[in-house]
Backbone as a chain_set.jsonl record, in Angstrom:
{"seq": "FLVERIRELCEEQGKTLFPLEKECGFGNGTINKWDKNSPSVSRAWAVAKALNTTVSYLIGETDIKKPAPIPEGGHFYLTMLS", "coords": {"N": [[146.952, 302.885, 136.476], [144.315, 302.71, 135.535], [143.474, 305.443, 135.338], [145.302, 306.294, 133.477], [144.513, 304.844, 131.186], [141.981, 305.959, 130.827], [142.646, 308.627, 130.257], [144.058, 308.21, 127.862], [142.0, 307.244, 126.155], [140.336, 309.49, 126.177], [141.987, 311.365, 124.893], [142.184, 310.173, 122.345], [139.577, 310.532, 121.546], [139.253, 313.208, 121.479], [138.578, 314.51, 123.833], [138.624, 315.963, 127.159], [139.423, 315.429, 130.636], [137.782, 317.0, 132.34], [135.254, 317.69, 130.925], [134.384, 315.045, 130.593], [134.06, 314.154, 133.225], [131.996, 315.857, 133.966], [129.987, 315.015, 132.188], [129.534, 312.492, 133.226], [128.505, 313.105, 135.663], [130.159, 313.668, 137.808], [132.223, 315.34, 140.273], [134.65, 317.971, 139.698], [137.924, 316.848, 139.155], [137.59, 314.312, 140.136], [138.219, 311.894, 138.692], [141.033, 311.953, 138.53], [141.682, 311.389, 141.161], [141.425, 308.693, 141.281], [143.814, 307.476, 140.916], [144.812, 306.964, 143.377], [142.68, 306.041, 144.944], [140.373, 303.543, 144.333], [137.591, 303.643, 142.079], [134.005, 303.331, 142.533], [132.12, 300.559, 141.236], [129.924, 301.432, 139.76], [130.669, 304.025, 139.056], [132.968, 303.566, 137.508], [131.752, 302.146, 135.466], [130.104, 304.144, 134.371], [132.003, 305.877, 133.254], [133.206, 304.149, 131.407], [131.022, 303.695, 129.708], [130.576, 306.306, 128.738], [132.895, 306.643, 127.29], [132.664, 304.762, 125.371], [133.606, 302.105, 125.807], [134.73, 299.266, 127.731], [134.522, 298.32, 131.205], [136.31, 296.333, 131.751], [138.345, 296.838, 129.898], [139.241, 299.339, 130.823], [140.327, 298.703, 133.341], [142.395, 297.092, 132.656], [142.043, 294.407, 132.216], [141.549, 293.408, 129.751], [142.676, 294.013, 126.375], [140.981, 294.839, 124.489], [139.272, 297.427, 123.184], [136.684, 298.251, 122.31], [133.276, 297.581, 123.114], [131.407, 294.506, 122.738], [128.996, 294.275, 120.134], [125.514, 294.876, 120.782], [123.137, 292.396, 120.409], [120.456, 292.207, 117.952], [117.359, 293.228, 119.174], [118.318, 293.328, 121.696], [118.96, 291.27, 123.493], [120.849, 288.775, 125.146], [121.768, 285.416, 124.81], [122.731, 282.779, 126.696], [124.469, 279.748, 126.557], [125.068, 276.568, 127.937], [127.97, 274.668, 127.871], [128.683, 271.238, 127.557]], "CA": [[146.678, 302.286, 135.189], [142.951, 303.077, 135.167], [143.44, 306.844, 134.923], [146.1, 306.357, 132.249], [143.66, 304.37, 130.083], [140.923, 306.954, 130.621], [143.271, 309.76, 129.558], [144.364, 307.753, 126.501], [140.756, 307.235, 125.401], [139.905, 310.881, 126.027], [142.83, 311.964, 123.859], [141.768, 309.606, 121.063], [138.242, 311.02, 121.213], [139.254, 314.668, 121.513], [137.952, 314.974, 125.073], [139.484, 316.125, 128.332], [138.795, 314.844, 131.815], [136.738, 317.847, 132.927], [133.939, 317.43, 130.326], [134.014, 313.654, 130.854], [133.542, 314.119, 134.598], [130.701, 316.547, 133.954], [129.058, 314.116, 131.492], [129.246, 311.363, 134.118], [127.901, 313.608, 136.896], [131.175, 313.689, 138.863], [132.847, 316.619, 140.564], [135.931, 318.24, 139.051], [139.073, 316.207, 139.785], [137.233, 312.977, 140.632], [138.935, 310.811, 138.004], [142.444, 311.983, 138.934], [141.799, 310.776, 142.494], [141.396, 307.24, 141.134], [145.189, 306.966, 140.973], [145.057, 306.542, 144.761], [141.495, 305.352, 145.465], [139.595, 302.928, 143.259], [136.2, 304.101, 142.012], [132.962, 302.311, 142.647], [131.811, 299.911, 139.959], [128.979, 302.269, 139.012], [131.41, 305.157, 138.483], [133.811, 303.03, 136.431], [130.849, 301.807, 134.37], [129.67, 305.4, 133.755], [133.107, 306.351, 132.418], [133.322, 303.213, 130.28], [129.904, 303.966, 128.795], [130.814, 307.614, 128.112], [134.027, 306.513, 126.367], [132.35, 303.652, 124.465], [134.519, 300.987, 126.055], [134.268, 298.408, 128.819], [135.274, 298.414, 132.46], [137.424, 295.374, 131.602], [139.445, 297.525, 129.223], [139.751, 300.401, 131.69], [141.132, 298.164, 134.451], [143.507, 296.316, 132.125], [141.704, 292.981, 132.144], [141.604, 293.086, 128.328], [143.167, 295.09, 125.525], [139.93, 295.11, 123.509], [138.68, 298.705, 123.59], [135.265, 298.404, 121.976], [132.407, 296.507, 123.612], [130.734, 293.684, 121.725], [127.706, 294.872, 119.785], [124.326, 294.273, 121.388], [122.365, 291.742, 119.351], [119.15, 292.763, 117.638], [116.405, 292.918, 120.23], [118.96, 293.654, 122.958], [119.029, 290.142, 124.418], [121.928, 287.808, 125.014], [121.375, 284.08, 125.232], [123.881, 281.992, 127.103], [124.256, 278.299, 126.539], [126.054, 275.817, 128.703], [128.65, 273.615, 127.13], [128.903, 270.085, 128.436]], "C": [[145.313, 302.707, 134.67], [142.899, 304.504, 134.622], [144.216, 307.022, 133.62], [145.257, 305.928, 131.039], [142.543, 305.374, 129.796], [141.482, 308.149, 129.859], [143.564, 309.416, 128.096], [143.102, 307.785, 125.633], [140.224, 308.646, 125.184], [140.685, 311.552, 124.9], [142.419, 311.477, 122.472], [140.441, 310.183, 120.598], [138.122, 312.54, 121.268], [138.553, 315.252, 122.722], [139.024, 315.27, 126.104], [138.729, 315.557, 129.525], [137.64, 315.683, 132.36], [135.373, 317.627, 132.272], [133.458, 315.994, 130.549], [133.411, 313.532, 132.249], [132.16, 314.759, 134.671], [129.635, 315.658, 133.313], [128.619, 312.964, 132.392], [128.615, 311.8, 135.444], [128.858, 313.63, 138.078], [131.642, 315.12, 139.103], [134.188, 316.737, 139.849], [137.076, 317.585, 139.838], [138.818, 314.794, 140.285], [138.088, 311.881, 140.013], [140.406, 310.797, 138.384], [142.676, 311.336, 140.293], [141.841, 309.253, 142.415], [142.79, 306.637, 141.021], [145.481, 306.407, 142.364], [143.907, 305.729, 145.345], [140.668, 304.822, 144.311], [138.162, 303.453, 143.276], [135.227, 302.968, 142.288], [132.725, 301.718, 141.263], [130.889, 300.803, 139.128], [129.676, 303.475, 138.379], [132.31, 304.695, 137.336], [132.944, 302.699, 135.222], [130.385, 303.064, 133.642], [130.747, 305.949, 132.822], [133.264, 305.456, 131.2], [132.236, 303.485, 129.25], [130.138, 305.274, 128.041], [131.939, 307.552, 127.08], [133.847, 305.362, 125.382], [133.377, 302.519, 124.573], [133.923, 300.143, 127.172], [135.093, 298.667, 130.079], [136.475, 297.475, 132.387], [138.611, 296.007, 130.9], [140.067, 298.562, 130.154], [140.656, 299.864, 132.793], [142.272, 297.263, 133.975], [143.263, 294.825, 132.049], [141.752, 292.481, 130.699], [142.187, 294.267, 127.577], [142.166, 295.424, 124.419], [139.173, 296.347, 123.969], [137.172, 298.768, 123.407], [134.445, 297.258, 122.558], [131.806, 295.723, 122.461], [129.399, 294.334, 121.401], [126.555, 294.139, 120.462], [123.504, 293.657, 120.265], [121.018, 292.424, 119.133], [118.152, 292.321, 118.704], [116.988, 293.148, 121.612], [119.073, 292.521, 123.951], [120.224, 289.251, 124.096], [121.395, 286.465, 125.489], [122.632, 283.286, 125.506], [123.53, 280.519, 127.037], [125.379, 277.653, 127.322], [126.667, 274.745, 127.823], [128.898, 272.447, 128.061], [130.186, 269.383, 128.089]], "O": [[145.17, 303.026, 133.49], [142.334, 304.738, 133.553], [143.824, 307.813, 132.762], [145.288, 306.578, 129.994], [142.202, 305.605, 128.636], [140.854, 308.63, 128.916], [143.343, 310.234, 127.203], [143.129, 308.292, 124.511], [139.712, 308.954, 124.107], [140.103, 312.228, 124.053], [142.318, 312.269, 121.535], [140.202, 310.312, 119.397], [137.031, 313.092, 121.123], [137.999, 316.349, 122.659], [140.181, 314.88, 125.948], [137.542, 315.243, 129.431], [136.628, 315.133, 132.794], [134.4, 317.395, 132.99], [132.258, 315.756, 130.678], [132.379, 312.887, 132.433], [131.268, 314.258, 135.356], [128.519, 315.553, 133.822], [127.474, 312.517, 132.327], [128.234, 310.957, 136.256], [128.421, 313.613, 139.228], [131.479, 315.995, 138.252], [134.784, 315.738, 139.447], [137.174, 317.759, 141.052], [139.727, 314.145, 140.802], [138.623, 311.033, 140.726], [140.98, 309.72, 138.547], [143.751, 310.795, 140.548], [142.247, 308.593, 143.371], [142.935, 305.415, 141.029], [146.292, 305.494, 142.517], [144.131, 304.827, 146.152], [140.302, 305.574, 143.408], [137.587, 303.68, 144.34], [135.596, 301.793, 142.275], [133.091, 302.312, 140.248], [131.065, 300.912, 137.915], [129.308, 303.896, 137.283], [132.398, 305.364, 136.306], [133.346, 302.939, 134.084], [130.282, 303.056, 132.415], [130.442, 306.429, 131.73], [133.435, 305.947, 130.084], [132.507, 303.501, 128.049], [129.919, 305.338, 126.831], [131.942, 308.313, 126.112], [134.771, 305.026, 124.642], [133.928, 302.05, 123.578], [132.75, 300.291, 127.515], [136.216, 299.167, 130.013], [137.543, 297.794, 132.909], [139.759, 295.747, 131.261], [141.291, 298.648, 130.258], [141.648, 300.502, 133.143], [143.028, 296.732, 134.788], [144.201, 294.056, 131.837], [141.965, 291.295, 130.448], [142.193, 295.391, 128.08], [142.471, 296.204, 123.517], [138.513, 296.33, 125.008], [136.464, 299.288, 124.268], [134.863, 296.102, 122.505], [131.709, 296.223, 121.34], [128.741, 294.883, 122.285], [126.619, 292.93, 120.685], [123.206, 294.326, 119.276], [120.509, 293.124, 120.008], [118.122, 291.149, 119.081], [116.252, 293.165, 122.599], [119.264, 292.768, 125.142], [120.557, 289.013, 122.935], [120.65, 286.398, 126.467], [123.492, 283.143, 124.638], [122.434, 280.104, 127.414], [126.503, 278.152, 127.353], [125.967, 274.014, 127.123], [129.277, 272.635, 129.217], [130.536, 268.389, 128.724]]}, "num_chains": 1, "name": "protein.A"}
C-alpha cells in the first residue's frame, strides 16, 4: 500500500521513483523494497516531505494528501479540552 501511494503521488507530480530516491538520499530500488520490508520512520518522513504529503497519508491512516499549513511563526499551540 505504501509503495502504491508513493507511485501515485510521483505520477501526479511528474516524478519517477529513481529521482525521488536520489532526492531523499536513498540507493536505487530502495522504495520498491518497502513492499516487503517497512521503512524506518525517518525514511518514510523524507519521502513524505519530498512529495509534500504526510506519513499518515502514505501509510493509509488518512486520505488527506496535503499537510496542514504551518502557522505564521512556525509554532503550534495545543490546548487541552476538559
